[in-house]
Amino acid sequence: MREFKDSEGRPWRLALTCASAARIRDMVAVPDAEGKPRPFDLVDAKTLGESVAMLRVSPILVGEVLYAALIQDVNAKGLDRESFLAGMSGDSLDAGLSALEAEIVSFSPGRLRGVVSSMLAQMDVLEAQETAKVIRQIEGMTAGVGTASTNSPASSASIPASGHSANSPAP
């Protein structure tokens, strides 16, 4: 069981079980290859990498999955879906996703636990590499911003008039 707090400071205790995984599958849908909704299965070993990748790029999906997993606690606290999701932003999304990923590892049967843990670690490495690449690209784009230009455009006097030149065939 993992704990995290939402952006309102409310504590949540997340435990991924067969019951909560089934609730997630029943309550959360994602688009398939044709754009049609399909159940989001968070614990299917065949699609786990794709599922985690989707969570890592979609904060709304993280909120929806956490809501489905925690719905009993949400109801016990007198909250509705909208109120729960309103408390999910920024650092609370990161904390919720970290708790969810840790629970996925714990939930996995022993024979798969090492593979799942290694997959998540490799995803972390790839994300860090992509982040560094994007930062380098941004730094490259902004490197010349605010500096004086050394190459001035040609003055309009040096641009030939439009129309036929001595080198172009006559009409």
PDB file of N, CA and C in Angstrom, residues 31-123:
ATOM      1  N   PRO A  31      -8.582   5.154 -26.175  1.00  0.00           N
ATOM      2  CA  PRO A  31      -8.842   4.840 -27.589  1.00  0.00           C
ATOM      3  C   PRO A  31      -7.961   3.699 -28.093  1.00  0.00           C
ATOM      4  N   ASP A  32      -8.551   2.837 -28.923  1.00  0.00           N
ATOM      5  CA  ASP A  32      -7.764   1.791 -29.567  1.00  0.00           C
ATOM      6  C   ASP A  32      -7.160   2.352 -30.851  1.00  0.00           C
ATOM      7  N   ALA A  33      -6.583   1.507 -31.673  1.00  0.00           N
ATOM      8  CA  ALA A  33      -5.912   1.939 -32.906  1.00  0.00           C
ATOM      9  C   ALA A  33      -6.855   2.680 -33.856  1.00  0.00           C
ATOM     10  N   GLU A  34      -8.134   2.336 -33.822  1.00  0.00           N
ATOM     11  CA  GLU A  34      -9.109   3.003 -34.700  1.00  0.00           C
ATOM     12  C   GLU A  34      -9.785   4.186 -34.019  1.00  0.00           C
ATOM     13  N   GLY A  35      -9.375   4.485 -32.791  1.00  0.00           N
ATOM     14  CA  GLY A  35      -9.967   5.607 -32.065  1.00  0.00           C
ATOM     15  C   GLY A  35     -11.216   5.246 -31.276  1.00  0.00           C
ATOM     16  N   LYS A  36     -11.581   3.974 -31.272  1.00  0.00           N
ATOM     17  CA  LYS A  36     -12.754   3.524 -30.521  1.00  0.00           C
ATOM     18  C   LYS A  36     -12.356   3.247 -29.074  1.00  0.00           C
ATOM     19  N   PRO A  37     -13.241   3.534 -28.127  1.00  0.00           N
ATOM     20  CA  PRO A  37     -12.896   3.286 -26.717  1.00  0.00           C
ATOM     21  C   PRO A  37     -12.720   1.792 -26.420  1.00  0.00           C
ATOM     22  N   ARG A  38     -11.702   1.512 -25.620  1.00  0.00           N
ATOM     23  CA  ARG A  38     -11.484   0.155 -25.137  1.00  0.00           C
ATOM     24  C   ARG A  38     -11.131   0.251 -23.660  1.00  0.00           C
ATOM     25  N   PRO A  39     -11.429  -0.792 -22.895  1.00  0.00           N
ATOM     26  CA  PRO A  39     -11.104  -0.758 -21.460  1.00  0.00           C
ATOM     27  C   PRO A  39      -9.596  -0.602 -21.242  1.00  0.00           C
ATOM     28  N   PHE A  40      -9.245   0.159 -20.231  1.00  0.00           N
ATOM     29  CA  PHE A  40      -7.842   0.358 -19.867  1.00  0.00           C
ATOM     30  C   PHE A  40      -7.466  -0.720 -18.862  1.00  0.00           C
ATOM     31  N   ASP A  41      -6.669  -1.690 -19.299  1.00  0.00           N
ATOM     32  CA  ASP A  41      -6.245  -2.777 -18.420  1.00  0.00           C
ATOM     33  C   ASP A  41      -4.837  -2.478 -17.924  1.00  0.00           C
ATOM     34  N   LEU A  42      -4.763  -2.119 -16.681  1.00  0.00           N
ATOM     35  CA  LEU A  42      -3.502  -1.675 -16.092  1.00  0.00           C
ATOM     36  C   LEU A  42      -2.562  -2.820 -15.755  1.00  0.00           C
ATOM     37  N   VAL A  43      -3.074  -4.043 -15.646  1.00  0.00           N
ATOM     38  CA  VAL A  43      -2.232  -5.128 -15.152  1.00  0.00           C
ATOM     39  C   VAL A  43      -2.037  -6.279 -16.134  1.00  0.00           C
ATOM     40  N   ASP A  44      -2.506  -6.155 -17.348  1.00  0.00           N
ATOM     41  CA  ASP A  44      -2.298  -7.191 -18.352  1.00  0.00           C
ATOM     42  C   ASP A  44      -0.829  -7.172 -18.760  1.00  0.00           C
ATOM     43  N   ALA A  45      -0.130  -8.255 -18.522  1.00  0.00           N
ATOM     44  CA  ALA A  45       1.309  -8.317 -18.795  1.00  0.00           C
ATOM     45  C   ALA A  45       1.636  -8.040 -20.260  1.00  0.00           C
ATOM     46  N   LYS A  46       0.733  -8.396 -21.171  1.00  0.00           N
ATOM     47  CA  LYS A  46       0.994  -8.198 -22.607  1.00  0.00           C
ATOM     48  C   LYS A  46       0.981  -6.721 -22.984  1.00  0.00           C
ATOM     49  N   THR A  47       0.221  -5.903 -22.281  1.00  0.00           N
ATOM     50  CA  THR A  47       0.077  -4.490 -22.652  1.00  0.00           C
ATOM     51  C   THR A  47       0.561  -3.542 -21.558  1.00  0.00           C
ATOM     52  N   LEU A  48       1.235  -4.065 -20.554  1.00  0.00           N
ATOM     53  CA  LEU A  48       1.640  -3.236 -19.424  1.00  0.00           C
ATOM     54  C   LEU A  48       2.543  -2.074 -19.833  1.00  0.00           C
ATOM     55  N   GLY A  49       3.503  -2.321 -20.704  1.00  0.00           N
ATOM     56  CA  GLY A  49       4.396  -1.242 -21.149  1.00  0.00           C
ATOM     57  C   GLY A  49       3.629  -0.126 -21.815  1.00  0.00           C
ATOM     58  N   GLU A  50       2.698  -0.477 -22.691  1.00  0.00           N
ATOM     59  CA  GLU A  50       1.866   0.529 -23.355  1.00  0.00           C
ATOM     60  C   GLU A  50       1.009   1.283 -22.337  1.00  0.00           C
ATOM     61  N   SER A  51       0.451   0.558 -21.373  1.00  0.00           N
ATOM     62  CA  SER A  51      -0.400   1.195 -20.364  1.00  0.00           C
ATOM     63  C   SER A  51       0.384   2.199 -19.526  1.00  0.00           C
ATOM     64  N   VAL A  52       1.564   1.817 -19.086  1.00  0.00           N
ATOM     65  CA  VAL A  52       2.387   2.726 -18.285  1.00  0.00           C
ATOM     66  C   VAL A  52       2.822   3.922 -19.125  1.00  0.00           C
ATOM     67  N   ALA A  53       3.192   3.681 -20.379  1.00  0.00           N
ATOM     68  CA  ALA A  53       3.576   4.792 -21.260  1.00  0.00           C
ATOM     69  C   ALA A  53       2.422   5.781 -21.414  1.00  0.00           C
ATOM     70  N   MET A  54       1.205   5.281 -21.543  1.00  0.00           N
ATOM     71  CA  MET A  54       0.036   6.159 -21.659  1.00  0.00           C
ATOM     72  C   MET A  54      -0.140   6.980 -20.387  1.00  0.00           C
ATOM     73  N   LEU A  55       0.034   6.344 -19.234  1.00  0.00           N
ATOM     74  CA  LEU A  55      -0.097   7.063 -17.965  1.00  0.00           C
ATOM     75  C   LEU A  55       0.950   8.167 -17.852  1.00  0.00           C
ATOM     76  N   ARG A  56       2.152   7.889 -18.306  1.00  0.00           N
ATOM     77  CA  ARG A  56       3.241   8.851 -18.148  1.00  0.00           C
ATOM     78  C   ARG A  56       3.079  10.097 -19.017  1.00  0.00           C
ATOM     79  N   VAL A  57       2.235  10.035 -20.025  1.00  0.00           N
ATOM     80  CA  VAL A  57       2.041  11.217 -20.877  1.00  0.00           C
ATOM     81  C   VAL A  57       0.658  11.834 -20.741  1.00  0.00           C
ATOM     82  N   SER A  58      -0.211  11.248 -19.938  1.00  0.00           N
ATOM     83  CA  SER A  58      -1.568  11.757 -19.821  1.00  0.00           C
ATOM     84  C   SER A  58      -1.967  11.969 -18.362  1.00  0.00           C
ATOM     85  N   PRO A  59      -1.811  13.190 -17.870  1.00  0.00           N
ATOM     86  CA  PRO A  59      -2.199  13.477 -16.482  1.00  0.00           C
ATOM     87  C   PRO A  59      -3.681  13.178 -16.208  1.00  0.00           C
ATOM     88  N   ILE A  60      -4.536  13.416 -17.187  1.00  0.00           N
ATOM     89  CA  ILE A  60      -5.959  13.142 -16.985  1.00  0.00           C
ATOM     90  C   ILE A  60      -6.183  11.651 -16.797  1.00  0.00           C
ATOM     91  N   LEU A  61      -5.481  10.829 -17.574  1.00  0.00           N
ATOM     92  CA  LEU A  61      -5.603   9.384 -17.419  1.00  0.00           C
ATOM     93  C   LEU A  61      -5.138   8.958 -16.027  1.00  0.00           C
ATOM     94  N   VAL A  62      -4.065   9.545 -15.531  1.00  0.00           N
ATOM     95  CA  VAL A  62      -3.596   9.239 -14.175  1.00  0.00           C
ATOM     96  C   VAL A  62      -4.710   9.541 -13.178  1.00  0.00           C
ATOM     97  N   GLY A  63      -5.316  10.714 -13.290  1.00  0.00           N
ATOM     98  CA  GLY A  63      -6.399  11.081 -12.383  1.00  0.00           C
ATOM     99  C   GLY A  63      -7.570  10.119 -12.459  1.00  0.00           C
ATOM    100  N   GLU A  64      -7.959   9.744 -13.661  1.00  0.00           N
ATOM    101  CA  GLU A  64      -9.089   8.817 -13.841  1.00  0.00           C
ATOM    102  C   GLU A  64      -8.784   7.438 -13.264  1.00  0.00           C
ATOM    103  N   VAL A  65      -7.562   6.958 -13.481  1.00  0.00           N
ATOM    104  CA  VAL A  65      -7.164   5.645 -12.953  1.00  0.00           C
ATOM    105  C   VAL A  65      -7.138   5.683 -11.427  1.00  0.00           C
ATOM    106  N   LEU A  66      -6.572   6.749 -10.872  1.00  0.00           N
ATOM    107  CA  LEU A  66      -6.543   6.868  -9.409  1.00  0.00           C
ATOM    108  C   LEU A  66      -7.953   6.962  -8.844  1.00  0.00           C
ATOM    109  N   TYR A  67      -8.813   7.707  -9.508  1.00  0.00           N
ATOM    110  CA  TYR A  67     -10.204   7.813  -9.058  1.00  0.00           C
ATOM    111  C   TYR A  67     -10.861   6.429  -9.026  1.00  0.00           C
ATOM    112  N   ALA A  68     -10.700   5.665 -10.101  1.00  0.00           N
ATOM    113  CA  ALA A  68     -11.300   4.326 -10.150  1.00  0.00           C
ATOM    114  C   ALA A  68     -10.720   3.422  -9.058  1.00  0.00           C
ATOM    115  N   ALA A  69      -9.420   3.499  -8.858  1.00  0.00           N
ATOM    116  CA  ALA A  69      -8.780   2.663  -7.843  1.00  0.00           C
ATOM    117  C   ALA A  69      -9.206   3.050  -6.430  1.00  0.00           C
ATOM    118  N   LEU A  70      -9.440   4.345  -6.233  1.00  0.00           N
ATOM    119  CA  LEU A  70      -9.724   4.867  -4.886  1.00  0.00           C
ATOM    120  C   LEU A  70     -11.195   5.212  -4.649  1.00  0.00           C
ATOM    121  N   ILE A  71     -12.088   4.826  -5.543  1.00  0.00           N
ATOM    122  CA  ILE A  71     -13.472   5.291  -5.484  1.00  0.00           C
ATOM    123  C   ILE A  71     -14.142   5.033  -4.130  1.00  0.00           C
ATOM    124  N   GLN A  72     -13.841   3.928  -3.491  1.00  0.00           N
ATOM    125  CA  GLN A  72     -14.443   3.658  -2.184  1.00  0.00           C
ATOM    126  C   GLN A  72     -14.004   4.700  -1.160  1.00  0.00           C
ATOM    127  N   ASP A  73     -12.720   5.048  -1.166  1.00  0.00           N
ATOM    128  CA  ASP A  73     -12.221   6.079  -0.252  1.00  0.00           C
ATOM    129  C   ASP A  73     -12.745   7.462  -0.637  1.00  0.00           C
ATOM    130  N   VAL A  74     -12.850   7.707  -1.941  1.00  0.00           N
ATOM    131  CA  VAL A  74     -13.395   8.985  -2.414  1.00  0.00           C
ATOM    132  C   VAL A  74     -14.811   9.160  -1.875  1.00  0.00           C
ATOM    133  N   ASN A  75     -15.633   8.124  -2.023  1.00  0.00           N
ATOM    134  CA  ASN A  75     -17.008   8.175  -1.524  1.00  0.00           C
ATOM    135  C   ASN A  75     -17.049   8.324  -0.006  1.00  0.00           C
ATOM    136  N   ALA A  76     -16.164   7.614   0.689  1.00  0.00           N
ATOM    137  CA  ALA A  76     -16.124   7.685   2.153  1.00  0.00           C
ATOM    138  C   ALA A  76     -15.770   9.093   2.635  1.00  0.00           C
ATOM    139  N   LYS A  77     -15.006   9.836   1.828  1.00  0.00           N
ATOM    140  CA  LYS A  77     -14.644  11.210   2.188  1.00  0.00           C
ATOM    141  C   LYS A  77     -15.698  12.209   1.716  1.00  0.00           C
ATOM    142  N   GLY A  78     -16.788  11.703   1.137  1.00  0.00           N
ATOM    143  CA  GLY A  78     -17.876  12.574   0.692  1.00  0.00           C
ATOM    144  C   GLY A  78     -17.556  13.372  -0.563  1.00  0.00           C
ATOM    145  N   LEU A  79     -16.634  12.865  -1.367  1.00  0.00           N
ATOM    146  CA  LEU A  79     -16.256  13.569  -2.584  1.00  0.00           C
ATOM    147  C   LEU A  79     -16.902  12.898  -3.793  1.00  0.00           C
ATOM    148  N   ASP A  80     -17.078  13.667  -4.839  1.00  0.00           N
ATOM    149  CA  ASP A  80     -17.509  13.097  -6.112  1.00  0.00           C
ATOM    150  C   ASP A  80     -16.303  13.085  -7.057  1.00  0.00           C
ATOM    151  N   ARG A  81     -16.496  12.577  -8.250  1.00  0.00           N
ATOM    152  CA  ARG A  81     -15.414  12.463  -9.227  1.00  0.00           C
ATOM    153  C   ARG A  81     -14.781  13.819  -9.500  1.00  0.00           C
ATOM    154  N   GLU A  82     -15.604  14.820  -9.745  1.00  0.00           N
ATOM    155  CA  GLU A  82     -15.111  16.163 -10.057  1.00  0.00           C
ATOM    156  C   GLU A  82     -14.238  16.715  -8.931  1.00  0.00           C
ATOM    157  N   SER A  83     -14.685  16.548  -7.691  1.00  0.00           N
ATOM    158  CA  SER A  83     -13.917  17.052  -6.545  1.00  0.00           C
ATOM    159  C   SER A  83     -12.592  16.315  -6.399  1.00  0.00           C
ATOM    160  N   PHE A  84     -12.621  14.999  -6.615  1.00  0.00           N
ATOM    161  CA  PHE A  84     -11.377  14.242  -6.532  1.00  0.00           C
ATOM    162  C   PHE A  84     -10.411  14.714  -7.609  1.00  0.00           C
ATOM    163  N   LEU A  85     -10.889  14.792  -8.848  1.00  0.00           N
ATOM    164  CA  LEU A  85     -10.015  15.194  -9.956  1.00  0.00           C
ATOM    165  C   LEU A  85      -9.524  16.626  -9.796  1.00  0.00           C
ATOM    166  N   ALA A  86     -10.317  17.487  -9.169  1.00  0.00           N
ATOM    167  CA  ALA A  86      -9.887  18.872  -8.928  1.00  0.00           C
ATOM    168  C   ALA A  86      -8.678  18.917  -7.995  1.00  0.00           C
ATOM    169  N   GLY A  87      -8.515  17.901  -7.180  1.00  0.00           N
ATOM    170  CA  GLY A  87      -7.370  17.837  -6.275  1.00  0.00           C
ATOM    171  C   GLY A  87      -6.152  17.159  -6.882  1.00  0.00           C
ATOM    172  N   MET A  88      -6.237  16.813  -8.145  1.00  0.00           N
ATOM    173  CA  MET A  88      -5.133  16.121  -8.805  1.00  0.00           C
ATOM    174  C   MET A  88      -4.480  17.051  -9.823  1.00  0.00           C
ATOM    175  N   SER A  89      -3.329  17.596  -9.442  1.00  0.00           N
ATOM    176  CA  SER A  89      -2.563  18.448 -10.352  1.00  0.00           C
ATOM    177  C   SER A  89      -1.111  18.486  -9.897  1.00  0.00           C
ATOM    178  N   GLY A  90      -0.246  18.818 -10.829  1.00  0.00           N
ATOM    179  CA  GLY A  90       1.174  19.023 -10.523  1.00  0.00           C
ATOM    180  C   GLY A  90       1.813  17.907  -9.721  1.00  0.00           C
ATOM    181  N   ASP A  91       2.352  18.287  -8.562  1.00  0.00           N
ATOM    182  CA  ASP A  91       3.090  17.329  -7.731  1.00  0.00           C
ATOM    183  C   ASP A  91       2.220  16.171  -7.258  1.00  0.00           C
ATOM    184  N   SER A  92       0.926  16.422  -7.044  1.00  0.00           N
ATOM    185  CA  SER A  92       0.061  15.321  -6.596  1.00  0.00           C
ATOM    186  C   SER A  92      -0.100  14.278  -7.697  1.00  0.00           C
ATOM    187  N   LEU A  93      -0.104  14.701  -8.952  1.00  0.00           N
ATOM    188  CA  LEU A  93      -0.146  13.736 -10.061  1.00  0.00           C
ATOM    189  C   LEU A  93       1.125  12.902 -10.092  1.00  0.00           C
ATOM    190  N   ASP A  94       2.275  13.562  -9.896  1.00  0.00           N
ATOM    191  CA  ASP A  94       3.544  12.828  -9.842  1.00  0.00           C
ATOM    192  C   ASP A  94       3.542  11.823  -8.693  1.00  0.00           C
ATOM    193  N   ALA A  95       3.072  12.272  -7.527  1.00  0.00           N
ATOM    194  CA  ALA A  95       3.041  11.390  -6.362  1.00  0.00           C
ATOM    195  C   ALA A  95       2.075  10.232  -6.583  1.00  0.00           C
ATOM    196  N   GLY A  96       0.917  10.514  -7.171  1.00  0.00           N
ATOM    197  CA  GLY A  96      -0.057   9.463  -7.454  1.00  0.00           C
ATOM    198  C   GLY A  96       0.469   8.464  -8.466  1.00  0.00           C
ATOM    199  N   LEU A  97       1.130   8.958  -9.519  1.00  0.00           N
ATOM    200  CA  LEU A  97       1.700   8.059 -10.524  1.00  0.00           C
ATOM    201  C   LEU A  97       2.814   7.214  -9.929  1.00  0.00           C
ATOM    202  N   SER A  98       3.652   7.813  -9.095  1.00  0.00           N
ATOM    203  CA  SER A  98       4.722   7.038  -8.441  1.00  0.00           C
ATOM    204  C   SER A  98       4.132   5.941  -7.559  1.00  0.00           C
ATOM    205  N   ALA A  99       3.091   6.289  -6.816  1.00  0.00           N
ATOM    206  CA  ALA A  99       2.426   5.292  -5.969  1.00  0.00           C
ATOM    207  C   ALA A  99       1.821   4.192  -6.825  1.00  0.00           C
ATOM    208  N   LEU A 100       1.201   4.564  -7.923  1.00  0.00           N
ATOM    209  CA  LEU A 100       0.577   3.594  -8.817  1.00  0.00           C
ATOM    210  C   LEU A 100       1.621   2.659  -9.424  1.00  0.00           C
ATOM    211  N   GLU A 101       2.734   3.209  -9.887  1.00  0.00           N
ATOM    212  CA  GLU A 101       3.778   2.370 -10.471  1.00  0.00           C
ATOM    213  C   GLU A 101       4.382   1.423  -9.427  1.00  0.00           C
ATOM    214  N   ALA A 102       4.577   1.914  -8.211  1.00  0.00           N
ATOM    215  CA  ALA A 102       5.096   1.045  -7.150  1.00  0.00           C
ATOM    216  C   ALA A 102       4.101  -0.073  -6.847  1.00  0.00           C
ATOM    217  N   GLU A 103       2.824   0.251  -6.889  1.00  0.00           N
ATOM    218  CA  GLU A 103       1.792  -0.766  -6.659  1.00  0.00           C
ATOM    219  C   GLU A 103       1.732  -1.776  -7.799  1.00  0.00           C
ATOM    220  N   ILE A 104       1.975  -1.334  -9.014  1.00  0.00           N
ATOM    221  CA  ILE A 104       1.998  -2.267 -10.150  1.00  0.00           C
ATOM    222  C   ILE A 104       3.100  -3.303  -9.939  1.00  0.00           C
ATOM    223  N   VAL A 105       4.263  -2.848  -9.486  1.00  0.00           N
ATOM    224  CA  VAL A 105       5.363  -3.779  -9.222  1.00  0.00           C
ATOM    225  C   VAL A 105       4.956  -4.748  -8.113  1.00  0.00           C
ATOM    226  N   SER A 106       4.422  -4.225  -7.010  1.00  0.00           N
ATOM    227  CA  SER A 106       4.019  -5.082  -5.886  1.00  0.00           C
ATOM    228  C   SER A 106       2.912  -6.047  -6.276  1.00  0.00           C
ATOM    229  N   PHE A 107       1.989  -5.603  -7.116  1.00  0.00           N
ATOM    230  CA  PHE A 107       0.868  -6.421  -7.550  1.00  0.00           C
ATOM    231  C   PHE A 107       1.316  -7.576  -8.436  1.00  0.00           C
ATOM    232  N   SER A 108       2.355  -7.350  -9.206  1.00  0.00           N
ATOM    233  CA  SER A 108       2.798  -8.351 -10.179  1.00  0.00           C
ATOM    234  C   SER A 108       3.222  -9.638  -9.487  1.00  0.00           C
ATOM    235  N   PRO A 109       2.863 -10.787 -10.070  1.00  0.00           N
ATOM    236  CA  PRO A 109       3.323 -12.057  -9.504  1.00  0.00           C
ATOM    237  C   PRO A 109       4.849 -12.099  -9.471  1.00  0.00           C
ATOM    238  N   GLY A 110       5.391 -12.831  -8.527  1.00  0.00           N
ATOM    239  CA  GLY A 110       6.834 -12.907  -8.331  1.00  0.00           C
ATOM    240  C   GLY A 110       7.626 -13.177  -9.591  1.00  0.00           C
ATOM    241  N   ARG A 111       7.124 -14.036 -10.452  1.00  0.00           N
ATOM    242  CA  ARG A 111       7.862 -14.390 -11.672  1.00  0.00           C
ATOM    243  C   ARG A 111       7.962 -13.223 -12.647  1.00  0.00           C
ATOM    244  N   LEU A 112       7.081 -12.224 -12.505  1.00  0.00           N
ATOM    245  CA  LEU A 112       7.098 -11.058 -13.399  1.00  0.00           C
ATOM    246  C   LEU A 112       7.608  -9.788 -12.720  1.00  0.00           C
ATOM    247  N   ARG A 113       7.694  -9.806 -11.412  1.00  0.00           N
ATOM    248  CA  ARG A 113       8.012  -8.586 -10.662  1.00  0.00           C
ATOM    249  C   ARG A 113       9.330  -7.952 -11.109  1.00  0.00           C
ATOM    250  N   GLY A 114      10.356  -8.754 -11.294  1.00  0.00           N
ATOM    251  CA  GLY A 114      11.650  -8.224 -11.721  1.00  0.00           C
ATOM    252  C   GLY A 114      11.578  -7.614 -13.111  1.00  0.00           C
ATOM    253  N   VAL A 115      10.840  -8.255 -13.999  1.00  0.00           N
ATOM    254  CA  VAL A 115      10.687  -7.750 -15.360  1.00  0.00           C
ATOM    255  C   VAL A 115       9.951  -6.405 -15.336  1.00  0.00           C
ATOM    256  N   VAL A 116       8.875  -6.333 -14.552  1.00  0.00           N
ATOM    257  CA  VAL A 116       8.090  -5.098 -14.468  1.00  0.00           C
ATOM    258  C   VAL A 116       8.940  -3.979 -13.871  1.00  0.00           C
ATOM    259  N   SER A 117       9.672  -4.285 -12.831  1.00  0.00           N
ATOM    260  CA  SER A 117      10.541  -3.294 -12.203  1.00  0.00           C
ATOM    261  C   SER A 117      11.616  -2.808 -13.174  1.00  0.00           C
ATOM    262  N   SER A 118      12.217  -3.726 -13.916  1.00  0.00           N
ATOM    263  CA  SER A 118      13.239  -3.356 -14.904  1.00  0.00           C
ATOM    264  C   SER A 118      12.645  -2.512 -16.027  1.00  0.00           C
ATOM    265  N   MET A 119      11.436  -2.859 -16.449  1.00  0.00           N
ATOM    266  CA  MET A 119      10.775  -2.092 -17.503  1.00  0.00           C
ATOM    267  C   MET A 119      10.548  -0.643 -17.055  1.00  0.00           C
ATOM    268  N   LEU A 120      10.071  -0.466 -15.831  1.00  0.00           N
ATOM    269  CA  LEU A 120       9.836   0.891 -15.325  1.00  0.00           C
ATOM    270  C   LEU A 120      11.148   1.665 -15.197  1.00  0.00           C
ATOM    271  N   ALA A 121      12.202   0.995 -14.752  1.00  0.00           N
ATOM    272  CA  ALA A 121      13.510   1.648 -14.637  1.00  0.00           C
ATOM    273  C   ALA A 121      14.029   2.059 -16.011  1.00  0.00           C
ATOM    274  N   GLN A 122      13.858   1.199 -17.005  1.00  0.00           N
ATOM    275  CA  GLN A 122      14.302   1.526 -18.367  1.00  0.00           C
ATOM    276  C   GLN A 122      13.483   2.690 -18.922  1.00  0.00           C
ATOM    277  N   MET A 123      12.195   2.726 -18.623  1.00  0.00           N
ATOM    278  CA  MET A 123      11.356   3.847 -19.067  1.00  0.00           C
ATOM    279  C   MET A 123      11.852   5.152 -18.439  1.00  0.00           C
TER     280      MET A 123
END
